[in-house]
Structure formats: structure tokens, C-alpha cells
Amino acid sequence: MRVKCQRDGELPAGRKVMEPLLAVHTPHPAAAHKREYLLMSSFTGCCKGGIFIMTKLKQTFRDSFHELKDVKALAVTAMLLAIAVVLGFYSLQATDFIKISFAFLADEMTGMLFGPVVGGIMGGAADLVKYLVRPTGPFFPGFTVSGAASGLIYGMVLYKRPLTIRRTAIANALVIIVVNIGLNTYWLTLLYGDAFFAILPARIIKQAVMFPINVALFYGVGRILGKARLFTAIRGQGAL
């Protein structure tokens, strides 16, 4: 007695349709191992990248803290603080909606030269001094926190790094999003009782218009001061 194995062409039509559907694909062990290896490599790479960024930030804050022991750094910071206070009293009314202020230039310059620690202290101190010199309305500590946060962000992005248009844009974008749109909008809701999302759209539009202006102003001023070797005199090295 012999058993004849039917070829595919001899199978009934129903069997031909159903058998591919019932087939189960078993991945090769080597392919599964390779996929696991790639996933682990990606996870390890992300962890290493995060550790590297945290180490760099820690070193940035440590170096900035040591700037507080430098007499020259403290003298320049005091001068920039005075400039920030004076510039805070003047602004250019471009339209009924847009008012260009120049006080941020001194705050950003401090963060770039001396890092986030000095920049944060100077930003908060500038808000306090401006209020003491010319008080406008009730004092609200939230805006002092905003000033310190701005200096902190400027220092984290710009300190001990070459001045480029991309880096300047990143620093100003972070300040606009975190401080001007986020914190300051919230402070205004606490002061005047307005709903956060009611005033948010107008503030986003205003900050979107101010963003390229702020970037162009600081980058232009930084380039001019760099070519004048002012950064070399302050830091002992170029900032460009």
C-alpha cells in the first residue's frame, strides 16, 4: 500500500485558500536576538546621552558658582545690573500692541558671560532694584521669580559657548515659552483675576512677534561687542 502526496495543484480549492491563513510565521532566533540588541543599544544610548547632559549642566552650575568669587565678574555684573535697571525704564512703542524693551539685553549678557547662577541672581536683583527705584503698582514677587528664571535659562544655554544665531534663538525661545508665556501669564491671572486661557492667545501672538526682534538685537549687540574685544577683556577669551 502506497500513500501518494498530493501536490499543490492537486489540492482542493478550499484547502489552497485556507492553508496560507493557518500558516504561522516563526521568526528566526538570530533575528529576534538582533532586534533585542538594537532596542537595548537605543536604550543605553539614551541613558548615556541623558547622563552626559546632566553632567554638563552640573559642571555649568559649578563653574558659574565659582564666578561669584571673582572680583572682576562681580564688578561687571554690578555694571550690567545698573544697565538693566536703566534700560527697564525705556522702551520703544512700535505699535499699540507691540512695545520693544531692551532690558533683557543686560540679563542675557550676564547669563552668557557668567553662567546660570550669576544670571539668575542678577535677573531677580534687577527686578527688585527697578521696583525700589521707580515703583509701579503693588510689588509682586512672581515677576522677581520670572527675572531670576530668565537669567538662569540664558546662562544654561549661552555660558562658555560660542555665540551663534541658533544658540541665541534657543535661549530666547525658552525664555519666551517658559517665562513670558508661562509664568508671567499665570502671574497676571493672579494679579487681575483674568482667566489664563482668555489672555493666553494675545500673549502668544505678541511673543511670536517679539521673538525674532529679541534674537536679532542680542545677536547683533553680541557680535559688535565681540569684534570690539570686550569679551576678551572680561573673560580672557572671545565669545564669538
PDB file of C-alpha atoms in Angstrom:
ATOM      1  CA  MET A   1       0.000   0.000   0.000  1.00  0.00           C
ATOM      2  CA  ARG A   2       1.433   3.359  -1.063  1.00  0.00           C
ATOM      3  CA  VAL A   3       0.484   6.851   0.083  1.00  0.00           C
ATOM      4  CA  LYS A   4       0.519   9.474  -2.596  1.00  0.00           C
ATOM      5  CA  CYS A   5       1.439  13.009  -1.524  1.00  0.00           C
ATOM      6  CA  GLN A   6      -0.709  15.471  -3.350  1.00  0.00           C
ATOM      7  CA  ARG A   7       0.954  18.411  -4.976  1.00  0.00           C
ATOM      8  CA  ASP A   8      -0.373  21.898  -4.550  1.00  0.00           C
ATOM      9  CA  GLY A   9      -2.023  21.806  -7.917  1.00  0.00           C
ATOM     10  CA  GLU A  10      -3.977  18.733  -6.864  1.00  0.00           C
ATOM     11  CA  LEU A  11      -5.327  20.188  -3.603  1.00  0.00           C
ATOM     12  CA  PRO A  12      -8.956  21.249  -3.440  1.00  0.00           C
ATOM     13  CA  ALA A  13      -9.619  24.957  -3.887  1.00  0.00           C
ATOM     14  CA  GLY A  14     -10.757  25.442  -0.253  1.00  0.00           C
ATOM     15  CA  ARG A  15      -7.539  23.909   1.087  1.00  0.00           C
ATOM     16  CA  LYS A  16      -5.436  26.187  -1.098  1.00  0.00           C
ATOM     17  CA  VAL A  17      -7.126  29.288   0.353  1.00  0.00           C
ATOM     18  CA  MET A  18      -7.189  28.245   3.999  1.00  0.00           C
ATOM     19  CA  GLU A  19      -3.696  26.804   4.464  1.00  0.00           C
ATOM     20  CA  PRO A  20      -1.819  30.141   3.948  1.00  0.00           C
ATOM     21  CA  LEU A  21      -4.146  31.696   6.505  1.00  0.00           C
ATOM     22  CA  LEU A  22      -3.377  28.943   9.008  1.00  0.00           C
ATOM     23  CA  ALA A  23       0.385  29.219   8.494  1.00  0.00           C
ATOM     24  CA  VAL A  24       2.248  30.654  11.485  1.00  0.00           C
ATOM     25  CA  HIS A  25       5.466  32.556  10.873  1.00  0.00           C
ATOM     26  CA  THR A  26       8.118  31.815  13.476  1.00  0.00           C
ATOM     27  CA  PRO A  27      10.893  34.401  13.498  1.00  0.00           C
ATOM     28  CA  HIS A  28      14.434  33.142  13.323  1.00  0.00           C
ATOM     29  CA  PRO A  29      16.165  33.226  16.756  1.00  0.00           C
ATOM     30  CA  ALA A  30      19.001  35.288  15.300  1.00  0.00           C
ATOM     31  CA  ALA A  31      16.556  37.951  14.050  1.00  0.00           C
ATOM     32  CA  ALA A  32      14.835  38.156  17.447  1.00  0.00           C
ATOM     33  CA  HIS A  33      18.203  38.453  19.179  1.00  0.00           C
ATOM     34  CA  LYS A  34      19.252  41.237  16.789  1.00  0.00           C
ATOM     35  CA  ARG A  35      16.022  43.155  17.460  1.00  0.00           C
ATOM     36  CA  GLU A  36      16.533  42.886  21.230  1.00  0.00           C
ATOM     37  CA  TYR A  37      20.134  44.030  20.815  1.00  0.00           C
ATOM     38  CA  LEU A  38      19.048  47.117  18.829  1.00  0.00           C
ATOM     39  CA  LEU A  39      16.419  48.008  21.444  1.00  0.00           C
ATOM     40  CA  MET A  40      18.932  47.665  24.263  1.00  0.00           C
ATOM     41  CA  SER A  41      21.505  49.709  22.340  1.00  0.00           C
ATOM     42  CA  SER A  42      18.977  52.508  21.800  1.00  0.00           C
ATOM     43  CA  PHE A  43      18.007  52.491  25.479  1.00  0.00           C
ATOM     44  CA  THR A  44      21.660  52.505  26.565  1.00  0.00           C
ATOM     45  CA  GLY A  45      22.422  55.362  24.149  1.00  0.00           C
ATOM     46  CA  CYS A  46      19.546  57.436  25.535  1.00  0.00           C
ATOM     47  CA  CYS A  47      20.732  56.815  29.100  1.00  0.00           C
ATOM     48  CA  LYS A  48      24.304  57.800  28.237  1.00  0.00           C
ATOM     49  CA  GLY A  49      23.065  60.935  26.479  1.00  0.00           C
ATOM     50  CA  GLY A  50      20.967  61.903  29.497  1.00  0.00           C
ATOM     51  CA  ILE A  51      23.867  61.309  31.880  1.00  0.00           C
ATOM     52  CA  PHE A  52      26.167  63.390  29.668  1.00  0.00           C
ATOM     53  CA  ILE A  53      23.693  66.305  29.593  1.00  0.00           C
ATOM     54  CA  MET A  54      23.211  66.185  33.364  1.00  0.00           C
ATOM     55  CA  THR A  55      26.983  66.112  33.887  1.00  0.00           C
ATOM     56  CA  LYS A  56      27.445  69.124  31.614  1.00  0.00           C
ATOM     57  CA  LEU A  57      24.688  71.045  33.412  1.00  0.00           C
ATOM     58  CA  LYS A  58      26.197  70.207  36.788  1.00  0.00           C
ATOM     59  CA  GLN A  59      29.581  71.464  35.629  1.00  0.00           C
ATOM     60  CA  THR A  60      27.970  74.607  34.196  1.00  0.00           C
ATOM     61  CA  PHE A  61      26.348  75.444  37.531  1.00  0.00           C
ATOM     62  CA  ARG A  62      29.566  74.670  39.401  1.00  0.00           C
ATOM     63  CA  ASP A  63      31.629  76.963  37.154  1.00  0.00           C
ATOM     64  CA  SER A  64      29.010  79.699  37.392  1.00  0.00           C
ATOM     65  CA  PHE A  65      29.003  79.471  41.180  1.00  0.00           C
ATOM     66  CA  HIS A  66      32.770  79.989  41.206  1.00  0.00           C
ATOM     67  CA  GLU A  67      32.238  83.210  39.228  1.00  0.00           C
ATOM     68  CA  LEU A  68      30.810  84.713  42.430  1.00  0.00           C
ATOM     69  CA  LYS A  69      34.330  84.566  43.890  1.00  0.00           C
ATOM     70  CA  ASP A  70      35.819  86.578  41.016  1.00  0.00           C
ATOM     71  CA  VAL A  71      36.042  90.307  41.764  1.00  0.00           C
ATOM     72  CA  LYS A  72      36.061  91.235  38.074  1.00  0.00           C
ATOM     73  CA  ALA A  73      32.932  89.129  37.440  1.00  0.00           C
ATOM     74  CA  LEU A  74      31.121  90.787  40.334  1.00  0.00           C
ATOM     75  CA  ALA A  75      32.111  94.264  39.113  1.00  0.00           C
ATOM     76  CA  VAL A  76      30.904  93.577  35.564  1.00  0.00           C
ATOM     77  CA  THR A  77      27.687  92.038  36.902  1.00  0.00           C
ATOM     78  CA  ALA A  78      27.027  95.151  39.001  1.00  0.00           C
ATOM     79  CA  MET A  79      27.542  97.292  35.913  1.00  0.00           C
ATOM     80  CA  LEU A  80      25.167  95.129  33.869  1.00  0.00           C
ATOM     81  CA  LEU A  81      22.648  95.303  36.708  1.00  0.00           C
ATOM     82  CA  ALA A  82      22.730  99.107  36.543  1.00  0.00           C
ATOM     83  CA  ILE A  83      22.332  98.970  32.753  1.00  0.00           C
ATOM     84  CA  ALA A  84      19.355  96.607  33.091  1.00  0.00           C
ATOM     85  CA  VAL A  85      17.661  98.946  35.572  1.00  0.00           C
ATOM     86  CA  VAL A  86      18.145 101.984  33.316  1.00  0.00           C
ATOM     87  CA  LEU A  87      17.044 100.146  30.164  1.00  0.00           C
ATOM     88  CA  GLY A  88      13.981  98.868  32.006  1.00  0.00           C
ATOM     89  CA  PHE A  89      12.638 102.420  32.207  1.00  0.00           C
ATOM     90  CA  TYR A  90      12.771 102.930  28.441  1.00  0.00           C
ATOM     91  CA  SER A  91      11.023 101.119  25.631  1.00  0.00           C
ATOM     92  CA  LEU A  92      10.124 101.652  22.000  1.00  0.00           C
ATOM     93  CA  GLN A  93       6.393 101.677  21.263  1.00  0.00           C
ATOM     94  CA  ALA A  94       6.359 100.107  17.795  1.00  0.00           C
ATOM     95  CA  THR A  95       2.555  99.715  17.640  1.00  0.00           C
ATOM     96  CA  ASP A  96      -0.369  99.902  20.047  1.00  0.00           C
ATOM     97  CA  PHE A  97       0.202  96.220  20.705  1.00  0.00           C
ATOM     98  CA  ILE A  98       3.987  95.835  20.439  1.00  0.00           C
ATOM     99  CA  LYS A  99       6.396  97.523  22.866  1.00  0.00           C
ATOM    100  CA  ILE A 100      10.100  96.748  22.467  1.00  0.00           C
ATOM    101  CA  SER A 101      12.110  96.678  25.700  1.00  0.00           C
ATOM    102  CA  PHE A 102      15.893  96.483  25.860  1.00  0.00           C
ATOM    103  CA  ALA A 103      16.358  95.425  29.488  1.00  0.00           C
ATOM    104  CA  PHE A 104      16.662  91.756  28.504  1.00  0.00           C
ATOM    105  CA  LEU A 105      19.975  92.525  26.749  1.00  0.00           C
ATOM    106  CA  ALA A 106      21.797  93.056  30.054  1.00  0.00           C
ATOM    107  CA  ASP A 107      20.167  89.971  31.612  1.00  0.00           C
ATOM    108  CA  GLU A 108      21.105  87.785  28.649  1.00  0.00           C
ATOM    109  CA  MET A 109      24.640  89.196  28.542  1.00  0.00           C
ATOM    110  CA  THR A 110      25.138  88.354  32.223  1.00  0.00           C
ATOM    111  CA  GLY A 111      23.998  84.778  31.695  1.00  0.00           C
ATOM    112  CA  MET A 112      26.288  84.390  28.694  1.00  0.00           C
ATOM    113  CA  LEU A 113      29.347  85.798  30.479  1.00  0.00           C
ATOM    114  CA  PHE A 114      28.954  84.328  33.976  1.00  0.00           C
ATOM    115  CA  GLY A 115      26.513  81.437  33.764  1.00  0.00           C
ATOM    116  CA  PRO A 116      23.133  80.461  35.222  1.00  0.00           C
ATOM    117  CA  VAL A 117      23.904  81.091  38.905  1.00  0.00           C
ATOM    118  CA  VAL A 118      25.100  84.675  38.403  1.00  0.00           C
ATOM    119  CA  GLY A 119      22.499  85.250  35.686  1.00  0.00           C
ATOM    120  CA  GLY A 120      19.662  84.096  37.937  1.00  0.00           C
ATOM    121  CA  ILE A 121      20.807  86.268  40.838  1.00  0.00           C
ATOM    122  CA  MET A 122      21.217  89.284  38.579  1.00  0.00           C
ATOM    123  CA  GLY A 123      17.803  88.775  36.922  1.00  0.00           C
ATOM    124  CA  GLY A 124      15.998  88.644  40.260  1.00  0.00           C
ATOM    125  CA  ALA A 125      18.002  91.559  41.691  1.00  0.00           C
ATOM    126  CA  ALA A 126      17.274  93.715  38.635  1.00  0.00           C
ATOM    127  CA  ASP A 127      13.524  93.331  39.175  1.00  0.00           C
ATOM    128  CA  LEU A 128      13.857  94.302  42.848  1.00  0.00           C
ATOM    129  CA  VAL A 129      16.059  97.323  42.139  1.00  0.00           C
ATOM    130  CA  LYS A 130      13.767  98.580  39.377  1.00  0.00           C
ATOM    131  CA  TYR A 131      10.824  98.451  41.742  1.00  0.00           C
ATOM    132  CA  LEU A 132      12.751 100.249  44.507  1.00  0.00           C
ATOM    133  CA  VAL A 133      13.918 102.991  42.138  1.00  0.00           C
ATOM    134  CA  ARG A 134      10.599 103.521  40.395  1.00  0.00           C
ATOM    135  CA  PRO A 135       7.709 101.505  41.865  1.00  0.00           C
ATOM    136  CA  THR A 136       4.768 100.955  39.547  1.00  0.00           C
ATOM    137  CA  GLY A 137       1.805  99.426  41.341  1.00  0.00           C
ATOM    138  CA  PRO A 138       1.994  96.849  44.117  1.00  0.00           C
ATOM    139  CA  PHE A 139       5.072  94.690  44.434  1.00  0.00           C
ATOM    140  CA  PHE A 140       4.542  91.123  43.215  1.00  0.00           C
ATOM    141  CA  PRO A 141       7.313  88.555  43.892  1.00  0.00           C
ATOM    142  CA  GLY A 142       6.246  86.411  40.958  1.00  0.00           C
ATOM    143  CA  PHE A 143       7.924  88.753  38.490  1.00  0.00           C
ATOM    144  CA  THR A 144      11.116  88.579  40.559  1.00  0.00           C
ATOM    145  CA  VAL A 145      10.988  84.798  40.124  1.00  0.00           C
ATOM    146  CA  SER A 146      10.489  85.333  36.393  1.00  0.00           C
ATOM    147  CA  GLY A 147      13.537  87.602  36.233  1.00  0.00           C
ATOM    148  CA  ALA A 148      15.661  85.011  38.014  1.00  0.00           C
ATOM    149  CA  ALA A 149      14.341  82.225  35.762  1.00  0.00           C
ATOM    150  CA  SER A 150      15.224  84.229  32.640  1.00  0.00           C
ATOM    151  CA  GLY A 151      18.820  84.746  33.780  1.00  0.00           C
ATOM    152  CA  LEU A 152      19.044  81.076  34.697  1.00  0.00           C
ATOM    153  CA  ILE A 153      17.922  79.955  31.228  1.00  0.00           C
ATOM    154  CA  TYR A 154      20.218  82.388  29.428  1.00  0.00           C
ATOM    155  CA  GLY A 155      23.166  81.090  31.422  1.00  0.00           C
ATOM    156  CA  MET A 156      22.337  77.415  30.862  1.00  0.00           C
ATOM    157  CA  VAL A 157      22.229  77.848  27.088  1.00  0.00           C
ATOM    158  CA  LEU A 158      24.885  80.505  26.402  1.00  0.00           C
ATOM    159  CA  TYR A 159      27.546  80.193  29.115  1.00  0.00           C
ATOM    160  CA  LYS A 160      31.029  79.234  27.830  1.00  0.00           C
ATOM    161  CA  ARG A 161      29.683  78.527  24.353  1.00  0.00           C
ATOM    162  CA  PRO A 162      30.279  80.316  21.042  1.00  0.00           C
ATOM    163  CA  LEU A 163      27.710  82.983  20.239  1.00  0.00           C
ATOM    164  CA  THR A 164      25.694  81.739  17.268  1.00  0.00           C
ATOM    165  CA  ILE A 165      22.320  82.732  15.848  1.00  0.00           C
ATOM    166  CA  ARG A 166      20.983  79.216  16.548  1.00  0.00           C
ATOM    167  CA  ARG A 167      22.038  79.216  20.201  1.00  0.00           C
ATOM    168  CA  THR A 168      20.692  82.742  20.675  1.00  0.00           C
ATOM    169  CA  ALA A 169      17.366  81.654  19.177  1.00  0.00           C
ATOM    170  CA  ILE A 170      17.156  78.624  21.503  1.00  0.00           C
ATOM    171  CA  ALA A 171      17.845  80.732  24.603  1.00  0.00           C
ATOM    172  CA  ASN A 172      15.254  83.359  23.692  1.00  0.00           C
ATOM    173  CA  ALA A 173      12.681  80.759  22.666  1.00  0.00           C
ATOM    174  CA  LEU A 174      12.984  79.009  26.037  1.00  0.00           C
ATOM    175  CA  VAL A 175      12.609  82.299  27.930  1.00  0.00           C
ATOM    176  CA  ILE A 176       9.591  83.272  25.841  1.00  0.00           C
ATOM    177  CA  ILE A 177       7.845  79.907  26.308  1.00  0.00           C
ATOM    178  CA  VAL A 178       8.706  79.194  29.945  1.00  0.00           C
ATOM    179  CA  VAL A 179       8.804  82.720  31.417  1.00  0.00           C
ATOM    180  CA  ASN A 180       6.918  85.208  29.239  1.00  0.00           C
ATOM    181  CA  ILE A 181       4.094  82.951  28.105  1.00  0.00           C
ATOM    182  CA  GLY A 182       4.038  80.502  31.009  1.00  0.00           C
ATOM    183  CA  LEU A 183       4.998  82.167  34.282  1.00  0.00           C
ATOM    184  CA  ASN A 184       4.135  85.790  33.504  1.00  0.00           C
ATOM    185  CA  THR A 185       0.712  84.909  32.126  1.00  0.00           C
ATOM    186  CA  TYR A 186      -0.005  82.985  35.317  1.00  0.00           C
ATOM    187  CA  TRP A 187       1.168  85.904  37.477  1.00  0.00           C
ATOM    188  CA  LEU A 188      -1.198  88.225  35.582  1.00  0.00           C
ATOM    189  CA  THR A 189      -4.130  85.916  36.273  1.00  0.00           C
ATOM    190  CA  LEU A 190      -3.311  86.065  39.997  1.00  0.00           C
ATOM    191  CA  LEU A 191      -2.981  89.862  39.955  1.00  0.00           C
ATOM    192  CA  TYR A 192      -6.019  90.810  37.887  1.00  0.00           C
ATOM    193  CA  GLY A 193      -8.238  87.743  38.091  1.00  0.00           C
ATOM    194  CA  ASP A 194      -8.344  87.123  34.340  1.00  0.00           C
ATOM    195  CA  ALA A 195      -8.750  83.583  33.077  1.00  0.00           C
ATOM    196  CA  PHE A 196      -5.437  82.084  31.979  1.00  0.00           C
ATOM    197  CA  PHE A 197      -6.663  80.860  28.589  1.00  0.00           C
ATOM    198  CA  ALA A 198      -8.559  84.093  27.954  1.00  0.00           C
ATOM    199  CA  ILE A 199      -5.390  86.208  27.821  1.00  0.00           C
ATOM    200  CA  LEU A 200      -3.063  83.476  26.541  1.00  0.00           C
ATOM    201  CA  PRO A 201      -3.737  83.844  22.751  1.00  0.00           C
ATOM    202  CA  ALA A 202      -2.916  87.575  22.695  1.00  0.00           C
ATOM    203  CA  ARG A 203       0.272  86.990  24.681  1.00  0.00           C
ATOM    204  CA  ILE A 204       1.374  84.187  22.353  1.00  0.00           C
ATOM    205  CA  ILE A 205       0.910  86.454  19.318  1.00  0.00           C
ATOM    206  CA  LYS A 206       2.858  89.258  20.970  1.00  0.00           C
ATOM    207  CA  GLN A 207       5.740  86.977  21.945  1.00  0.00           C
ATOM    208  CA  ALA A 208       5.824  85.418  18.473  1.00  0.00           C
ATOM    209  CA  VAL A 209       6.339  88.911  17.041  1.00  0.00           C
ATOM    210  CA  MET A 210       8.977  89.794  19.648  1.00  0.00           C
ATOM    211  CA  PHE A 211      10.965  86.577  19.221  1.00  0.00           C
ATOM    212  CA  PRO A 212      12.870  87.467  16.007  1.00  0.00           C
ATOM    213  CA  ILE A 213      13.365  91.031  17.258  1.00  0.00           C
ATOM    214  CA  ASN A 214      14.953  89.865  20.518  1.00  0.00           C
ATOM    215  CA  VAL A 215      17.156  87.336  18.729  1.00  0.00           C
ATOM    216  CA  ALA A 216      18.363  89.907  16.189  1.00  0.00           C
ATOM    217  CA  LEU A 217      19.004  92.546  18.880  1.00  0.00           C
ATOM    218  CA  PHE A 218      21.078  90.341  21.163  1.00  0.00           C
ATOM    219  CA  TYR A 219      22.987  88.604  18.391  1.00  0.00           C
ATOM    220  CA  GLY A 220      23.796  91.960  16.771  1.00  0.00           C
ATOM    221  CA  VAL A 221      24.940  93.511  20.037  1.00  0.00           C
ATOM    222  CA  GLY A 222      26.959  90.399  20.889  1.00  0.00           C
ATOM    223  CA  ARG A 223      28.729  90.430  17.528  1.00  0.00           C
ATOM    224  CA  ILE A 224      29.597  94.103  17.865  1.00  0.00           C
ATOM    225  CA  LEU A 225      30.971  93.680  21.391  1.00  0.00           C
ATOM    226  CA  GLY A 226      32.846  90.560  20.336  1.00  0.00           C
ATOM    227  CA  LYS A 227      34.567  92.358  17.470  1.00  0.00           C
ATOM    228  CA  ALA A 228      35.477  95.147  19.879  1.00  0.00           C
ATOM    229  CA  ARG A 229      37.278  92.500  22.004  1.00  0.00           C
ATOM    230  CA  LEU A 230      35.153  93.377  25.028  1.00  0.00           C
ATOM    231  CA  PHE A 231      34.527  89.729  25.837  1.00  0.00           C
ATOM    232  CA  THR A 232      38.255  89.065  25.631  1.00  0.00           C
ATOM    233  CA  ALA A 233      38.887  91.811  28.187  1.00  0.00           C
ATOM    234  CA  ILE A 234      36.204  90.449  30.538  1.00  0.00           C
ATOM    235  CA  ARG A 235      36.642  86.721  30.203  1.00  0.00           C
ATOM    236  CA  GLY A 236      40.142  86.427  28.779  1.00  0.00           C
ATOM    237  CA  GLN A 237      38.683  84.715  25.701  1.00  0.00           C
ATOM    238  CA  GLY A 238      36.482  85.526  22.722  1.00  0.00           C
ATOM    239  CA  ALA A 239      32.748  84.866  22.793  1.00  0.00           C
ATOM    240  CA  LEU A 240      32.332  84.511  19.040  1.00  0.00           C
TER     241      LEU A 240
END
